Amino acid sequence: MKTSTLQLKLSLFITLLTIGVYAQGPPGGGRGQGRGQQRNSKPDASEILSLLDTNKDEVIDRDEASKDKRGKISEDFDDIDANGDDVIDLDELKASLNNKKPKQISAENIIKTVDDNNDGTLNELEVAAKNKRDLIENFKDIDTNQDNELDLDELKVFYATKEKPKRRKRD
């Protein structure tokens, strides 16, 4: 067991080291090399996700982010985690690498991806099964009609208020 853990860590280290070297490009900046490599190329978001996602749940949690050798993902975790669900998904990672804001969260897409029984609403079990932490933590507040289900209108209101920038009060 210890050998396979050590091998996994060594493999992860070598892969991260390789990505770091690749991202720097060839010696001398690659001018006139004609090798077809782009200067200043960045690692692909899906590669980074697969390297850091050690439990293979298709997201990077804080513990996994802390294993980023450069420390950048861990350091900027809250900024990269645009929807505040305490995990970084592929879209958030891509947006971060491209210095763009991630696309707005669609209530329709949330229902489509989380609604296991296809009734058009989300119950606490469905939300927990898909590990939607932002919904888990705010379920009672989102469920304004208190029917123990989140409907499309409730989700739209939640995400609309969540995505608006907070204004600072003037003194």
Coordinates of N, CA and C in Angstrom, one line a residue:
M1 N 0.8 -1.2 0.0 CA 0.0 0.0 0.0 C 0.9 1.3 0.0
K2 N 1.9 1.3 0.8 CA 2.8 2.4 0.9 C 3.5 2.6 -0.4
T3 N 3.9 1.5 -1.1 CA 4.6 1.6 -2.3 C 3.8 2.3 -3.4
S4 N 2.5 1.9 -3.5 CA 1.6 2.4 -4.5 C 1.4 3.9 -4.2
T5 N 1.2 4.3 -3.0 CA 1.1 5.7 -2.6 C 2.3 6.5 -3.0
L6 N 3.5 6.0 -2.7 CA 4.7 6.6 -3.1 C 4.9 6.7 -4.6
Q7 N 4.5 5.7 -5.3 CA 4.6 5.7 -6.7 C 3.6 6.7 -7.3
L8 N 2.4 6.8 -6.8 CA 1.5 7.8 -7.2 C 2.0 9.2 -7.0
K9 N 2.5 9.5 -5.8 CA 3.1 10.8 -5.5 C 4.3 11.1 -6.4
L10 N 5.1 10.2 -6.7 CA 6.3 10.4 -7.6 C 5.8 10.6 -9.0
S11 N 4.8 9.9 -9.4 CA 4.3 10.1 -10.8 C 3.6 11.5 -10.9
L12 N 2.9 11.9 -9.9 CA 2.3 13.2 -9.9 C 3.3 14.3 -9.9
F13 N 4.4 14.1 -9.1 CA 5.5 15.1 -9.1 C 6.2 15.2 -10.4
I14 N 6.4 14.1 -11.1 CA 7.1 14.1 -12.4 C 6.2 14.7 -13.4
T15 N 4.9 14.4 -13.4 CA 4.0 15.0 -14.3 C 3.9 16.5 -14.1
L16 N 3.8 17.0 -12.9 CA 3.8 18.5 -12.6 C 5.0 19.1 -13.1
L17 N 6.2 18.5 -12.8 CA 7.5 19.0 -13.2 C 7.5 19.1 -14.7
T18 N 7.0 18.1 -15.4 CA 7.0 18.1 -16.9 C 6.2 19.2 -17.4
I19 N 5.0 19.4 -16.8 CA 4.1 20.5 -17.3 C 4.8 21.8 -17.1
G20 N 5.5 22.0 -15.9 CA 6.2 23.2 -15.7 C 7.3 23.5 -16.7
V21 N 8.0 22.4 -17.0 CA 9.1 22.6 -18.0 C 8.5 22.9 -19.4
Y22 N 7.4 22.2 -19.8 CA 6.8 22.4 -21.0 C 6.2 23.8 -21.2
A23 N 5.7 24.3 -20.1 CA 5.1 25.6 -20.1 C 6.1 26.7 -20.3
Q24 N 7.4 26.4 -19.9 CA 8.5 27.4 -20.1 C 8.9 27.4 -21.6
G25 N 8.7 26.4 -22.3 CA 9.2 26.3 -23.7 C 10.6 25.9 -23.8
P26 N 11.1 25.8 -25.0 CA 12.5 25.4 -25.2 C 13.5 26.5 -24.7
P27 N 14.7 26.1 -24.5 CA 15.7 27.1 -24.1 C 15.9 28.2 -25.2
G28 N 16.1 29.4 -24.8 CA 16.3 30.5 -25.7 C 15.0 31.1 -26.2
G29 N 13.9 30.7 -25.6 CA 12.6 31.2 -26.0 C 12.0 30.6 -27.2
G30 N 12.6 29.7 -27.8 CA 12.0 29.0 -28.9 C 12.0 29.7 -30.2
R31 N 12.8 30.8 -30.3 CA 12.8 31.6 -31.5 C 13.6 30.9 -32.6
G32 N 13.0 30.8 -33.8 CA 13.6 30.2 -34.9 C 13.8 28.7 -34.8
Q33 N 13.2 28.1 -33.8 CA 13.4 26.6 -33.7 C 12.6 25.8 -34.7
G34 N 11.4 26.3 -35.1 CA 10.6 25.6 -36.1 C 10.1 24.3 -35.6
R35 N 9.9 24.2 -34.4 CA 9.4 22.9 -33.9 C 7.9 22.9 -33.7
G36 N 7.2 24.0 -34.0 CA 5.8 24.0 -33.9 C 5.2 24.3 -32.6
Q37 N 6.1 24.5 -31.6 CA 5.6 24.8 -30.2 C 5.3 26.2 -30.1
Q38 N 4.2 26.5 -29.4 CA 3.9 27.9 -29.2 C 4.7 28.5 -28.0
R39 N 5.0 29.7 -28.1 CA 5.7 30.4 -27.0 C 4.6 30.7 -25.9
N40 N 5.0 30.6 -24.7 CA 4.2 31.0 -23.5 C 2.9 30.1 -23.5
S41 N 2.9 28.9 -24.0 CA 1.8 28.0 -23.9 C 1.5 27.7 -22.4
K42 N 0.2 27.6 -22.1 CA -0.2 27.3 -20.8 C -0.7 25.8 -20.7
P43 N -0.6 25.2 -19.5 CA -1.1 23.8 -19.4 C -2.6 23.9 -19.6
D44 N -3.1 22.8 -20.2 CA -4.5 22.7 -20.5 C -5.3 22.5 -19.2
A45 N -6.5 23.1 -19.0 CA -7.3 23.0 -17.8 C -7.7 21.5 -17.5
S46 N -8.0 20.8 -18.5 CA -8.4 19.4 -18.3 C -7.2 18.5 -17.8
E47 N -6.0 18.9 -18.3 CA -4.8 18.2 -17.8 C -4.6 18.5 -16.3
I48 N -4.7 19.8 -15.9 CA -4.5 20.2 -14.5 C -5.6 19.5 -13.7
L49 N -6.8 19.5 -14.1 CA -7.9 18.9 -13.4 C -7.6 17.4 -13.1
S50 N -7.2 16.7 -14.2 CA -6.9 15.3 -14.0 C -5.7 15.0 -13.1
L51 N -4.7 15.9 -13.1 CA -3.6 15.7 -12.2 C -3.9 16.0 -10.8
L52 N -4.7 17.0 -10.5 CA -5.0 17.4 -9.1 C -6.2 16.7 -8.5
D53 N -7.1 16.2 -9.4 CA -8.3 15.5 -8.9 C -8.0 14.1 -8.5
T54 N -7.4 13.9 -7.3 CA -6.9 12.6 -6.9 C -8.0 11.6 -6.6
N55 N -9.2 12.1 -6.2 CA -10.3 11.2 -5.9 C -11.3 11.0 -7.1
K56 N -10.9 11.6 -8.2 CA -11.6 11.4 -9.5 C -13.1 11.7 -9.4
D57 N -13.4 12.8 -8.7 CA -14.8 13.3 -8.7 C -15.1 14.4 -9.6
E58 N -14.1 14.7 -10.5 CA -14.2 15.7 -11.6 C -14.2 17.1 -11.1
V59 N -13.8 17.4 -9.9 CA -13.6 18.7 -9.3 C -12.4 18.7 -8.4
I60 N -11.9 19.9 -8.2 CA -10.7 20.0 -7.3 C -11.2 20.7 -6.0
D61 N -11.0 20.0 -4.9 CA -11.4 20.5 -3.6 C -10.2 21.2 -3.0
R62 N -10.3 21.8 -1.8 CA -9.2 22.6 -1.2 C -8.0 21.7 -0.9
D63 N -8.3 20.5 -0.4 CA -7.2 19.6 -0.1 C -6.4 19.3 -1.4
E64 N -7.1 19.0 -2.4 CA -6.4 18.6 -3.7 C -5.7 19.9 -4.2
A65 N -6.3 21.0 -4.1 CA -5.6 22.3 -4.6 C -4.3 22.5 -3.8
S66 N -4.3 22.1 -2.5 CA -3.1 22.4 -1.7 C -1.9 21.6 -2.2
K67 N -2.2 20.6 -3.1 CA -1.1 19.7 -3.6 C -0.5 20.3 -4.9
D68 N -1.1 21.4 -5.4 CA -0.5 22.1 -6.6 C 0.9 22.6 -6.2
K69 N 1.9 22.1 -6.9 CA 3.3 22.4 -6.6 C 3.6 23.9 -6.7
R70 N 2.9 24.6 -7.7 CA 3.1 26.0 -7.8 C 2.4 26.8 -6.7
G71 N 1.4 26.2 -6.2 CA 0.6 26.9 -5.1 C -0.4 27.9 -5.6
K72 N -0.5 28.1 -6.9 CA -1.3 29.1 -7.5 C -2.8 28.8 -7.3
I73 N -3.2 27.6 -7.5 CA -4.6 27.2 -7.4 C -5.0 27.3 -6.0
S74 N -4.2 26.8 -5.0 CA -4.6 26.9 -3.6 C -4.7 28.4 -3.2
E75 N -3.7 29.1 -3.6 CA -3.6 30.6 -3.3 C -4.8 31.4 -3.8
D76 N -5.3 31.0 -5.0 CA -6.4 31.8 -5.6 C -7.7 31.0 -5.6
F77 N -7.8 30.0 -4.7 CA -8.9 29.1 -4.7 C -10.3 29.8 -4.7
D78 N -10.4 30.8 -3.8 CA -11.7 31.5 -3.7 C -12.0 32.3 -4.9
D79 N -11.0 32.8 -5.6 CA -11.3 33.6 -6.8 C -11.7 32.6 -8.0
I80 N -11.0 31.5 -8.1 CA -11.2 30.5 -9.1 C -12.6 29.9 -8.9
D81 N -13.0 29.6 -7.7 CA -14.3 29.0 -7.4 C -15.4 30.0 -7.5
A82 N -15.7 30.3 -8.7 CA -16.6 31.5 -8.9 C -18.0 31.3 -8.3
N83 N -18.5 30.1 -8.2 CA -19.9 29.9 -7.7 C -19.9 29.6 -6.2
G84 N -18.7 29.6 -5.6 CA -18.6 29.5 -4.1 C -19.1 28.1 -3.5
D85 N -19.0 27.1 -4.3 CA -19.4 25.7 -3.8 C -18.2 25.0 -3.2
D86 N -17.1 25.6 -3.0 CA -15.9 25.0 -2.3 C -15.3 23.9 -3.2
V87 N -15.5 23.9 -4.4 CA -14.8 23.0 -5.4 C -14.6 23.8 -6.7
I88 N -13.5 23.4 -7.4 CA -13.3 24.1 -8.7 C -13.6 23.0 -9.8
D89 N -14.5 23.4 -10.7 CA -14.8 22.5 -11.8 C -14.0 22.9 -13.0
L90 N -14.2 22.1 -14.1 CA -13.4 22.4 -15.3 C -13.7 23.7 -15.9
D91 N -15.0 24.2 -15.9 CA -15.3 25.5 -16.5 C -14.6 26.6 -15.7
E92 N -14.7 26.5 -14.4 CA -14.0 27.5 -13.5 C -12.5 27.6 -13.8
L93 N -11.9 26.4 -13.9 CA -10.5 26.3 -14.1 C -10.1 26.9 -15.5
K94 N -10.9 26.6 -16.5 CA -10.7 27.1 -17.9 C -10.8 28.6 -17.8
A95 N -11.8 29.1 -17.2 CA -12.0 30.6 -17.1 C -10.8 31.3 -16.4
S96 N -10.3 30.6 -15.4 CA -9.2 31.2 -14.6 C -8.0 31.2 -15.5
L97 N -7.7 30.2 -16.2 CA -6.5 30.1 -17.0 C -6.6 31.1 -18.2
N98 N -7.8 31.4 -18.6 CA -7.9 32.4 -19.7 C -8.2 33.8 -19.2
N99 N -8.1 34.0 -17.9 CA -8.3 35.3 -17.3 C -9.7 35.8 -17.6
K100 N -10.7 34.9 -17.7 CA -12.0 35.4 -18.0 C -12.9 35.0 -16.8
K101 N -14.1 35.7 -16.7 CA -15.0 35.3 -15.7 C -15.7 34.0 -16.2
P102 N -16.0 33.1 -15.3 CA -16.8 31.9 -15.7 C -18.2 32.3 -16.1
K103 N -18.8 31.5 -17.0 CA -20.1 31.8 -17.4 C -21.1 31.7 -16.2
Q104 N -22.1 32.5 -16.4 CA -23.1 32.5 -15.3 C -23.7 31.2 -15.1
I105 N -24.1 30.9 -13.9 CA -24.7 29.6 -13.6 C -26.2 29.7 -14.0
S106 N -26.5 28.7 -14.8 CA -27.9 28.6 -15.3 C -28.7 27.7 -14.4
A107 N -29.8 28.2 -13.9 CA -30.7 27.4 -13.1 C -31.3 26.3 -13.8
E108 N -31.5 26.5 -15.1 CA -32.0 25.4 -16.0 C -31.0 24.2 -16.1
N109 N -29.8 24.6 -16.2 CA -28.7 23.5 -16.3 C -28.6 22.8 -15.0
I110 N -28.7 23.5 -13.9 CA -28.6 22.9 -12.6 C -29.7 21.9 -12.4
I111 N -30.9 22.3 -12.8 CA -32.0 21.3 -12.7 C -31.8 20.1 -13.6
K112 N -31.3 20.4 -14.8 CA -31.1 19.3 -15.8 C -30.1 18.3 -15.3
T113 N -29.0 18.8 -14.6 CA -27.9 17.9 -14.2 C -28.2 17.3 -12.8
V114 N -29.0 17.9 -12.0 CA -29.1 17.4 -10.6 C -30.4 16.6 -10.4
D115 N -31.5 16.9 -11.2 CA -32.8 16.3 -11.0 C -32.8 14.9 -11.4
D116 N -32.6 14.0 -10.5 CA -32.5 12.5 -10.8 C -33.9 11.9 -11.2
N117 N -34.9 12.4 -10.5 CA -36.2 11.8 -10.8 C -37.0 12.5 -11.8
N118 N -36.4 13.5 -12.5 CA -37.0 14.3 -13.6 C -38.4 14.9 -13.3
D119 N -38.6 15.4 -12.1 CA -39.8 16.0 -11.7 C -39.8 17.6 -11.9
G120 N -38.6 18.1 -12.3 CA -38.5 19.5 -12.5 C -38.1 20.3 -11.3
T121 N -37.9 19.6 -10.2 CA -37.5 20.3 -8.9 C -36.4 19.5 -8.3
L122 N -35.7 20.1 -7.3 CA -34.6 19.4 -6.6 C -35.0 19.2 -5.2
N123 N -34.8 18.0 -4.7 CA -34.9 17.8 -3.2 C -33.6 17.7 -2.6
E124 N -33.5 17.7 -1.3 CA -32.2 17.7 -0.6 C -31.4 16.5 -0.9
L125 N -32.0 15.3 -1.1 CA -31.3 14.1 -1.4 C -30.6 14.2 -2.8
E126 N -31.3 14.8 -3.8 CA -30.7 15.0 -5.1 C -29.5 15.9 -5.0
V127 N -29.7 17.0 -4.3 CA -28.7 18.0 -4.2 C -27.4 17.5 -3.5
A128 N -27.6 16.7 -2.4 CA -26.5 16.1 -1.7 C -25.8 15.0 -2.5
A129 N -26.6 14.2 -3.3 CA -26.0 13.2 -4.1 C -25.1 13.8 -5.2
K130 N -25.4 15.0 -5.7 CA -24.5 15.6 -6.7 C -23.5 16.6 -6.1
N131 N -23.5 16.6 -4.7 CA -22.6 17.4 -4.0 C -22.6 18.9 -4.4
K132 N -23.7 19.4 -4.6 CA -23.9 20.9 -4.9 C -23.9 21.6 -3.6
R133 N -22.7 22.0 -3.1 CA -22.5 22.5 -1.8 C -23.2 23.9 -1.6
D134 N -23.2 24.7 -2.6 CA -23.9 26.0 -2.5 C -25.3 25.8 -2.3
L135 N -25.9 24.8 -2.9 CA -27.4 24.5 -2.7 C -27.6 23.8 -1.3
I136 N -26.7 22.9 -0.9 CA -26.9 22.2 0.3 C -26.9 23.2 1.5
E137 N -25.9 24.1 1.4 CA -25.7 25.1 2.5 C -26.9 26.1 2.6
N138 N -27.5 26.4 1.5 CA -28.5 27.4 1.4 C -29.9 26.9 1.1
F139 N -30.1 25.6 1.2 CA -31.4 24.9 0.8 C -32.6 25.6 1.4
K140 N -32.6 25.7 2.7 CA -33.8 26.3 3.4 C -34.1 27.8 3.0
D141 N -33.0 28.5 2.8 CA -33.2 29.9 2.4 C -33.7 30.0 0.9
I142 N -33.2 29.1 0.1 CA -33.6 29.1 -1.3 C -35.1 28.7 -1.5
D143 N -35.5 27.7 -0.6 CA -36.8 27.1 -0.7 C -37.8 28.1 -0.1
T144 N -38.1 29.2 -0.8 CA -39.0 30.2 -0.2 C -40.4 29.8 0.0
N145 N -40.9 28.8 -0.7 CA -42.3 28.4 -0.5 C -42.4 27.2 0.5
Q146 N -41.2 26.8 1.0 CA -41.1 25.8 2.1 C -41.8 24.5 1.7
D147 N -41.6 24.1 0.5 CA -42.2 22.8 0.1 C -41.1 21.7 0.0
N148 N -40.0 22.0 0.5 CA -38.8 21.0 0.6 C -38.4 20.6 -0.8
E149 N -38.6 21.5 -1.8 CA -38.2 21.3 -3.2 C -37.7 22.6 -3.7
L150 N -36.6 22.6 -4.5 CA -36.2 23.8 -5.2 C -36.7 23.8 -6.6
D151 N -37.5 24.8 -6.9 CA -38.0 24.9 -8.3 C -37.2 25.9 -9.1
L152 N -37.5 26.0 -10.4 CA -36.7 26.8 -11.3 C -36.7 28.3 -10.9
D153 N -37.9 28.8 -10.5 CA -38.0 30.2 -10.1 C -37.1 30.5 -8.8
E154 N -37.1 29.6 -7.9 CA -36.3 29.7 -6.6 C -34.9 29.7 -6.9
L155 N -34.4 28.8 -7.8 CA -33.0 28.8 -8.2 C -32.6 30.0 -9.0
K156 N -33.5 30.5 -9.9 CA -33.1 31.7 -10.6 C -32.9 32.9 -9.7
V157 N -33.8 33.0 -8.7 CA -33.6 34.1 -7.7 C -32.3 33.9 -6.9
F158 N -32.0 32.7 -6.5 CA -30.8 32.5 -5.7 C -29.6 32.8 -6.5
Y159 N -29.5 32.3 -7.7 CA -28.3 32.6 -8.5 C -28.2 34.0 -9.0
A160 N -29.3 34.7 -9.2 CA -29.3 36.1 -9.6 C -28.8 37.0 -8.5
T161 N -29.2 36.7 -7.3 CA -28.7 37.5 -6.1 C -27.3 37.1 -5.8
K162 N -26.9 35.9 -6.0 CA -25.6 35.4 -5.7 C -24.5 36.0 -6.6
E163 N -24.9 36.2 -7.9 CA -24.0 36.7 -8.9 C -23.8 38.2 -8.9
K164 N -24.7 38.9 -8.3 CA -24.6 40.4 -8.3 C -23.4 40.8 -7.4
P165 N -22.6 41.7 -7.9 CA -21.5 42.2 -7.1 C -22.0 43.0 -5.9
K166 N -21.4 42.7 -4.8 CA -21.9 43.4 -3.6 C -21.3 44.9 -3.6
R167 N -22.2 45.8 -3.3 CA -21.8 47.2 -3.2 C -21.3 47.5 -1.8
R168 N -20.3 48.3 -1.8 CA -19.9 48.8 -0.5 C -20.7 50.0 -0.1
K169 N -21.0 50.1 1.2 CA -21.8 51.2 1.7 C -20.8 52.4 1.8
R170 N -21.3 53.5 1.4 CA -20.5 54.7 1.6 C -20.7 55.2 3.1
D171 N -19.6 55.8 3.6 CA -19.7 56.3 4.9 C -20.3 57.7 5.0

